[in-house]
Amino acid sequence: MHFKVRAAAKEDCKEISRMIMELAVYENMPDQVKTSHEDLERDGFSPNPFYECLVAEVPDEHKTKDASSSLCVGGQDTLGSSTRQVKRLKCCPNDGYTVVGYALYFYTYSTWKGRSVYMEDLYVMPDFRGKGIGTGLMAKVAQVGVEKQCVRLQFSVLEWNKPSLDFYIAKGAEDLTAKEGWHFLRFHGQSLDTLAKEAPKD
Amino acid sequence: MDRFKLRKAEPKDVPDILRLIKELAKYEDMEDQVILTEKDLLEDGFGDHPFYHCIVAEVPSEKQSNNSPVVIGFAMYYFTYDPWIGKLLYLEDFFVMEEYRGFGIGSEILKLLSHTAVKTRCSSMHFIVAEGNQASIEFYKRRGAADLSLEEGWRLFKIDKSSLLKMSSGPKE
Protein backbone atom coordinates (compact mmCIF):
# COMPACT_ATOMS: atom_id res chain seq x y z
CA MET A 1 0.00 0.00 0.00
CA HIS A 2 1.38 3.39 -0.93
CA PHE A 3 1.55 5.89 1.91
CA LYS A 4 3.19 9.23 2.62
CA VAL A 5 4.81 10.54 5.79
CA ARG A 6 4.87 14.32 6.17
CA ALA A 7 5.14 17.00 8.84
CA ALA A 8 1.77 17.69 10.45
CA ALA A 9 0.08 21.01 9.69
CA LYS A 10 -2.16 22.92 12.10
CA GLU A 11 -5.19 21.64 10.18
CA ASP A 12 -4.24 18.04 11.05
CA CYS A 13 -4.82 18.59 14.77
CA LYS A 14 -8.41 17.32 14.69
CA GLU A 15 -7.24 14.04 13.13
CA ILE A 16 -4.29 13.82 15.53
CA SER A 17 -6.64 14.40 18.47
CA ARG A 18 -8.87 11.57 17.22
CA MET A 19 -5.92 9.20 16.99
CA ILE A 20 -4.56 10.25 20.41
CA MET A 21 -7.86 9.08 21.87
CA GLU A 22 -7.73 5.82 19.88
CA LEU A 23 -4.25 5.15 21.28
CA ALA A 24 -5.44 5.92 24.82
CA VAL A 25 -8.30 3.43 24.38
CA TYR A 26 -5.77 0.81 23.18
CA GLU A 27 -3.71 1.50 26.33
CA ASN A 28 -6.87 1.15 28.50
CA MET A 29 -6.63 4.77 29.76
CA PRO A 30 -9.22 6.79 27.76
CA ASP A 31 -10.38 8.81 30.77
CA GLN A 32 -6.91 10.30 31.14
CA VAL A 33 -7.04 12.31 27.92
CA LYS A 34 -7.73 15.95 28.74
CA THR A 35 -6.33 17.78 25.70
CA SER A 36 -8.49 19.10 22.87
CA HIS A 37 -7.47 19.71 19.27
CA GLU A 38 -7.35 23.42 20.17
CA ASP A 39 -4.72 22.66 22.83
CA LEU A 40 -2.70 20.75 20.23
CA GLU A 41 -2.96 23.67 17.78
CA ARG A 42 -1.78 26.15 20.40
CA ASP A 43 1.02 23.98 21.78
CA GLY A 44 2.41 22.65 18.50
CA PHE A 45 2.03 25.53 16.09
CA SER A 46 3.02 28.66 17.99
CA PRO A 47 6.43 30.42 17.72
CA ASN A 48 7.69 28.22 20.59
CA PRO A 49 6.24 24.74 19.89
CA PHE A 50 6.34 22.10 22.62
CA TYR A 51 6.26 19.17 20.23
CA GLU A 52 6.64 18.23 16.58
CA CYS A 53 4.42 15.76 14.78
CA LEU A 54 4.50 13.62 11.65
CA VAL A 55 1.39 12.14 10.05
CA ALA A 56 1.04 9.17 7.70
CA GLU A 57 -1.59 9.45 5.03
CA VAL A 58 -2.92 7.12 2.38
CA PRO A 59 -4.33 8.12 -1.01
CA ASP A 60 -8.07 8.50 -1.38
CA GLU A 61 -8.58 5.06 -2.92
CA HIS A 62 -7.26 3.40 0.28
CA LYS A 63 -8.93 5.55 2.86
CA THR A 64 -11.42 4.04 5.28
CA LYS A 65 -14.82 3.45 3.69
CA ASP A 66 -16.80 4.69 6.67
CA ALA A 67 -16.26 6.03 10.14
CA SER A 68 -14.38 2.97 11.32
CA SER A 69 -12.70 4.61 14.32
CA SER A 70 -14.06 3.08 17.50
CA LEU A 71 -14.62 6.59 18.77
CA CYS A 72 -16.83 7.96 16.05
CA VAL A 73 -20.24 8.41 17.51
CA GLY A 74 -22.46 9.38 14.59
CA GLY A 75 -25.12 10.02 17.18
CA GLN A 76 -24.72 6.90 19.29
CA ASP A 77 -22.37 5.56 21.91
CA THR A 78 -19.93 3.02 20.65
CA LEU A 79 -17.93 2.17 23.74
CA GLY A 80 -20.62 1.02 26.10
CA SER A 81 -20.42 2.08 29.69
CA SER A 82 -17.10 3.86 29.38
CA THR A 83 -18.33 6.33 26.75
CA ARG A 84 -19.40 8.95 29.25
CA GLN A 85 -15.78 9.47 30.17
CA VAL A 86 -14.52 9.38 26.59
CA LYS A 87 -14.56 12.59 24.62
CA ARG A 88 -17.09 12.16 21.88
CA LEU A 89 -15.53 13.16 18.64
CA LYS A 90 -17.65 14.37 15.82
CA CYS A 91 -14.71 14.71 13.52
CA CYS A 92 -15.18 11.89 11.06
CA PRO A 93 -15.71 13.13 7.54
CA ASN A 94 -18.44 11.17 5.80
CA ASP A 95 -15.98 9.99 3.17
CA GLY A 96 -13.41 8.44 5.61
CA TYR A 97 -9.90 9.32 6.69
CA THR A 98 -6.71 9.92 4.74
CA VAL A 99 -4.57 10.44 7.85
CA VAL A 100 -4.08 6.97 9.34
CA GLY A 101 -1.12 7.32 11.73
CA TYR A 102 1.06 9.79 13.57
CA ALA A 103 4.30 10.17 15.53
CA LEU A 104 4.59 12.95 18.11
CA TYR A 105 8.05 13.78 19.44
CA PHE A 106 10.15 16.52 21.04
CA TYR A 107 13.79 17.27 21.82
CA THR A 108 15.29 16.44 25.17
CA TYR A 109 18.77 16.75 26.66
CA SER A 110 21.10 14.28 28.26
CA THR A 111 23.78 15.80 30.48
CA TRP A 112 26.02 12.90 29.50
CA LYS A 113 25.52 12.81 25.76
CA GLY A 114 23.73 15.98 24.68
CA ARG A 115 20.80 16.38 22.31
CA SER A 116 18.25 13.59 22.17
CA VAL A 117 14.84 13.09 20.63
CA TYR A 118 11.97 11.58 22.59
CA MET A 119 9.15 9.92 20.72
CA GLU A 120 6.08 10.41 22.88
CA ASP A 121 3.45 8.68 20.71
CA LEU A 122 3.60 6.35 17.70
CA TYR A 123 0.27 5.10 16.39
CA VAL A 124 -1.18 3.52 13.26
CA MET A 125 -4.90 2.76 12.96
CA PRO A 126 -5.55 -1.00 13.29
CA ASP A 127 -6.71 -1.50 9.68
CA PHE A 128 -3.46 -0.03 8.38
CA ARG A 129 -0.95 -2.00 10.44
CA GLY A 130 1.48 -4.51 8.99
CA LYS A 131 2.14 -2.37 5.90
CA GLY A 132 5.31 -0.57 6.98
CA ILE A 133 3.57 2.65 8.03
CA GLY A 134 4.75 2.48 11.67
CA THR A 135 8.28 1.77 10.48
CA GLY A 136 8.03 4.66 8.01
CA LEU A 137 6.91 7.10 10.72
CA MET A 138 9.62 6.00 13.10
CA ALA A 139 12.30 6.14 10.40
CA LYS A 140 11.30 9.74 9.70
CA VAL A 141 11.58 10.63 13.40
CA ALA A 142 15.04 9.00 13.38
CA GLN A 143 16.00 11.02 10.29
CA VAL A 144 14.85 14.29 11.87
CA GLY A 145 16.81 13.40 15.02
CA VAL A 146 20.00 12.67 13.06
CA GLU A 147 19.63 15.95 11.13
CA LYS A 148 19.35 17.84 14.44
CA GLN A 149 22.50 16.07 15.72
CA CYS A 150 20.67 14.01 18.29
CA VAL A 151 22.65 11.10 19.69
CA ARG A 152 19.70 8.87 20.52
CA LEU A 153 15.97 8.34 20.35
CA GLN A 154 14.07 7.44 23.52
CA PHE A 155 10.49 6.39 24.17
CA SER A 156 8.53 4.36 26.68
CA VAL A 157 6.35 1.27 26.26
CA LEU A 158 3.89 -0.39 28.63
CA GLU A 159 5.28 -3.71 29.83
CA TRP A 160 2.22 -5.71 28.66
CA ASN A 161 2.29 -4.27 25.13
CA LYS A 162 4.03 -7.23 23.49
CA PRO A 163 3.38 -6.29 19.83
CA SER A 164 5.02 -2.88 20.40
CA LEU A 165 7.87 -4.33 22.48
CA ASP A 166 8.66 -6.81 19.68
CA PHE A 167 8.41 -4.06 17.03
CA TYR A 168 10.93 -1.82 18.80
CA ILE A 169 13.38 -4.53 19.83
CA ALA A 170 13.53 -5.72 16.21
CA LYS A 171 14.74 -2.20 15.33
CA GLY A 172 17.60 -2.26 17.84
CA ALA A 173 15.87 -0.71 20.86
CA GLU A 174 17.18 -1.48 24.33
CA ASP A 175 14.99 -1.72 27.41
CA LEU A 176 16.74 0.61 29.87
CA THR A 177 14.28 -0.21 32.65
CA ALA A 178 15.33 -3.87 32.45
CA LYS A 179 19.00 -3.21 31.69
CA GLU A 180 19.80 -0.27 33.99
CA GLY A 181 16.84 -0.14 36.36
CA TRP A 182 15.41 3.23 35.34
CA HIS A 183 11.93 4.01 36.67
CA PHE A 184 9.62 6.86 35.66
CA LEU A 185 8.45 9.04 38.53
CA ARG A 186 6.18 12.05 38.58
CA PHE A 187 4.71 14.78 40.74
CA HIS A 188 1.17 15.35 39.54
CA GLY A 189 -1.93 17.29 40.62
CA GLN A 190 -2.09 17.75 44.37
CA SER A 191 1.48 16.66 45.09
CA LEU A 192 2.81 19.19 42.54
CA ASP A 193 0.62 22.01 43.91
CA THR A 194 1.66 21.27 47.49
CA LEU A 195 5.36 21.47 46.62
CA ALA A 196 4.87 24.60 44.53
CA LYS A 197 3.16 26.48 47.35
CA GLU A 198 6.25 26.06 49.52
CA ALA A 199 8.67 27.51 46.97
CA PRO A 200 10.84 30.43 48.04
CA LYS A 201 9.35 33.75 46.95
CA ASP A 202 11.02 35.52 44.00
CA MET B 1 24.09 26.16 56.31
CA ASP B 2 21.94 29.21 56.81
CA ARG B 3 22.56 31.06 53.60
CA PHE B 4 22.28 29.67 50.13
CA LYS B 5 20.73 31.16 47.03
CA LEU B 6 18.93 29.60 44.08
CA ARG B 7 19.09 31.38 40.73
CA LYS B 8 18.83 30.80 36.99
CA ALA B 9 22.11 29.56 35.51
CA GLU B 10 24.10 31.95 33.31
CA PRO B 11 26.71 31.20 30.63
CA LYS B 12 29.48 31.78 33.18
CA ASP B 13 28.15 28.84 35.23
CA VAL B 14 28.83 26.30 32.46
CA PRO B 15 32.20 25.07 33.89
CA ASP B 16 30.56 24.52 37.31
CA ILE B 17 27.55 22.79 35.73
CA LEU B 18 29.82 20.36 33.86
CA ARG B 19 31.80 19.70 37.04
CA LEU B 20 28.57 18.85 38.90
CA ILE B 21 27.27 16.71 35.99
CA LYS B 22 30.44 14.63 36.29
CA GLU B 23 30.08 14.38 40.07
CA LEU B 24 26.50 13.13 39.66
CA ALA B 25 27.62 10.61 37.03
CA LYS B 26 30.31 9.39 39.45
CA TYR B 27 27.63 8.99 42.16
CA GLU B 28 25.68 6.82 39.67
CA ASP B 29 28.88 4.87 38.81
CA MET B 30 28.78 6.06 35.19
CA GLU B 31 31.41 8.81 35.11
CA ASP B 32 33.02 7.61 31.88
CA GLN B 33 29.72 8.04 30.03
CA VAL B 34 29.80 11.85 30.18
CA ILE B 35 30.98 13.01 26.76
CA LEU B 36 29.44 16.47 26.86
CA THR B 37 31.86 19.42 26.81
CA GLU B 38 31.59 23.02 28.08
CA LYS B 39 31.20 24.14 24.47
CA ASP B 40 28.22 21.78 23.99
CA LEU B 41 26.59 23.00 27.20
CA LEU B 42 27.07 26.63 26.24
CA GLU B 43 25.67 26.22 22.73
CA ASP B 44 22.82 23.95 23.79
CA GLY B 45 21.69 25.94 26.81
CA PHE B 46 22.41 29.53 25.95
CA GLY B 47 22.14 29.65 22.16
CA ASP B 48 19.21 30.58 19.93
CA HIS B 49 17.33 27.36 20.63
CA PRO B 50 17.96 26.25 24.21
CA PHE B 51 17.59 22.51 24.74
CA TYR B 52 17.55 22.88 28.51
CA HIS B 53 17.06 25.29 31.43
CA CYS B 54 19.14 25.22 34.58
CA ILE B 55 18.90 26.41 38.18
CA VAL B 56 22.03 26.60 40.32
CA ALA B 57 22.43 26.71 44.10
CA GLU B 58 25.29 28.81 45.37
CA VAL B 59 26.76 29.72 48.71
CA PRO B 60 28.36 33.18 49.23
CA SER B 61 32.03 33.18 48.28
CA GLU B 62 33.18 35.03 51.40
CA LYS B 63 32.22 31.99 53.42
CA GLN B 64 34.44 29.67 51.38
CA SER B 65 38.10 29.03 51.75
CA ASN B 66 40.30 29.48 48.67
CA ASN B 67 39.56 27.08 45.81
CA SER B 68 36.18 26.00 47.16
CA PRO B 69 33.43 26.29 44.54
CA VAL B 70 30.62 28.77 44.99
CA VAL B 71 28.09 26.78 42.94
CA ILE B 72 27.28 23.68 44.99
CA GLY B 73 24.16 22.25 43.35
CA PHE B 74 22.12 22.35 40.17
CA ALA B 75 18.95 21.16 38.50
CA MET B 76 18.57 20.87 34.75
CA TYR B 77 15.11 20.67 33.20
CA TYR B 78 13.21 21.18 29.96
CA PHE B 79 9.64 21.16 28.77
CA THR B 80 8.09 18.08 27.22
CA TYR B 81 4.60 17.24 25.97
CA ASP B 82 2.04 14.65 26.88
CA PRO B 83 -0.71 14.48 24.25
CA TRP B 84 -3.20 13.57 27.01
CA ILE B 85 -2.53 16.45 29.40
CA GLY B 86 -0.29 18.94 27.57
CA LYS B 87 2.92 20.59 28.78
CA LEU B 88 5.13 18.88 31.32
CA LEU B 89 8.29 19.89 33.10
CA TYR B 90 10.92 17.17 32.81
CA LEU B 91 13.65 17.12 35.43
CA GLU B 92 16.78 15.74 33.76
CA ASP B 93 19.43 16.14 36.46
CA PHE B 94 19.27 17.18 40.08
CA PHE B 95 22.36 17.20 42.31
CA VAL B 96 23.73 18.79 45.49
CA MET B 97 27.37 18.23 46.42
CA GLU B 98 27.74 15.67 49.19
CA GLU B 99 29.10 18.04 51.81
CA TYR B 100 26.11 20.37 51.34
CA ARG B 101 23.38 17.75 51.72
CA GLY B 102 21.02 17.59 54.67
CA PHE B 103 20.53 21.36 54.84
CA GLY B 104 17.33 21.54 52.83
CA ILE B 105 18.95 22.78 49.62
CA GLY B 106 17.60 19.87 47.55
CA SER B 107 14.11 20.41 48.97
CA GLU B 108 14.17 24.09 48.08
CA ILE B 109 15.33 23.32 44.54
CA LEU B 110 12.46 20.84 44.13
CA LYS B 111 9.95 23.39 45.41
CA LEU B 112 11.25 26.03 43.02
CA LEU B 113 10.99 23.56 40.12
CA SER B 114 7.41 22.72 41.12
CA HIS B 115 6.56 26.40 41.29
CA THR B 116 8.08 26.88 37.82
CA ALA B 117 6.01 23.96 36.53
CA VAL B 118 2.76 25.40 37.89
CA LYS B 119 3.61 28.94 36.72
CA THR B 120 4.26 27.71 33.16
CA ARG B 121 1.01 25.75 33.01
CA CYS B 122 2.56 22.30 33.29
CA SER B 123 0.28 19.54 34.58
CA SER B 124 3.05 17.40 35.95
CA MET B 125 6.76 17.14 36.65
CA HIS B 126 8.40 13.91 35.41
CA PHE B 127 11.84 12.40 35.89
CA ILE B 128 13.58 9.03 36.06
CA VAL B 129 15.46 7.45 38.91
CA ALA B 130 17.54 4.28 38.91
CA GLU B 131 15.86 1.65 41.07
CA GLY B 132 19.14 1.10 42.94
CA ASN B 133 19.15 4.73 44.12
CA GLN B 134 16.97 4.16 47.17
CA ALA B 135 17.98 7.40 48.91
CA SER B 136 16.66 9.46 45.99
CA ILE B 137 13.53 7.35 45.53
CA GLU B 138 12.66 7.83 49.22
CA PHE B 139 13.37 11.59 48.96
CA TYR B 140 10.89 11.90 46.09
CA LYS B 141 8.24 9.53 47.48
CA ARG B 142 8.23 11.37 50.84
CA ARG B 143 7.23 14.44 48.88
CA GLY B 144 4.38 12.77 47.01
CA ALA B 145 6.01 11.36 43.86
CA ALA B 146 4.45 8.31 42.21
CA ASP B 147 6.48 5.55 40.52
CA LEU B 148 4.82 5.11 37.11
CA SER B 149 7.01 2.15 36.20
CA LEU B 150 5.61 0.25 39.19
CA GLU B 151 2.07 1.65 39.11
CA GLU B 152 1.38 1.61 35.37
CA GLY B 153 4.13 -0.59 33.90
CA TRP B 154 6.03 1.97 31.79
CA ARG B 155 9.49 0.89 30.60
CA LEU B 156 12.08 3.28 29.15
CA PHE B 157 13.68 2.38 25.81
CA LYS B 158 16.45 3.89 23.76
CA ILE B 159 17.77 3.51 20.23
CA ASP B 160 21.39 4.58 19.78
CA LYS B 161 22.88 6.59 16.95
CA SER B 162 24.09 3.65 14.88
CA SER B 163 20.62 2.07 14.84
CA LEU B 164 19.07 5.51 14.18
CA LEU B 165 21.28 5.95 11.12
CA LYS B 166 20.33 2.50 9.91
CA MET B 167 16.61 3.24 10.40
CA SER B 168 16.70 6.64 8.78
CA SER B 169 18.45 5.39 5.67
CA GLY B 170 16.18 2.33 5.31
CA PRO B 171 13.83 1.57 2.39
CA LYS B 172 11.58 4.48 1.45
CA GLU B 173 7.80 4.01 1.31
PDB file of C-alpha atoms in Angstrom, chain A residues 1 3 124-135 167:
ATOM      1  CA  MET A   1       0.000   0.000   0.000  1.00  0.00           C
ATOM      2  CA  PHE A   3       1.552   5.888   1.911  1.00  0.00           C
ATOM      3  CA  VAL A 124      -1.184   3.520  13.258  1.00  0.00           C
ATOM      4  CA  MET A 125      -4.901   2.761  12.958  1.00  0.00           C
ATOM      5  CA  PRO A 126      -5.553  -1.001  13.295  1.00  0.00           C
ATOM      6  CA  ASP A 127      -6.711  -1.498   9.676  1.00  0.00           C
ATOM      7  CA  PHE A 128      -3.459  -0.032   8.381  1.00  0.00           C
ATOM      8  CA  ARG A 129      -0.953  -1.999  10.444  1.00  0.00           C
ATOM      9  CA  GLY A 130       1.476  -4.507   8.986  1.00  0.00           C
ATOM     10  CA  LYS A 131       2.140  -2.366   5.901  1.00  0.00           C
ATOM     11  CA  GLY A 132       5.308  -0.570   6.983  1.00  0.00           C
ATOM     12  CA  ILE A 133       3.574   2.651   8.035  1.00  0.00           C
ATOM     13  CA  GLY A 134       4.753   2.480  11.666  1.00  0.00           C
ATOM     14  CA  THR A 135       8.277   1.774  10.478  1.00  0.00           C
ATOM     15  CA  PHE A 167       8.408  -4.061  17.032  1.00  0.00           C
TER      16      PHE A 167
END
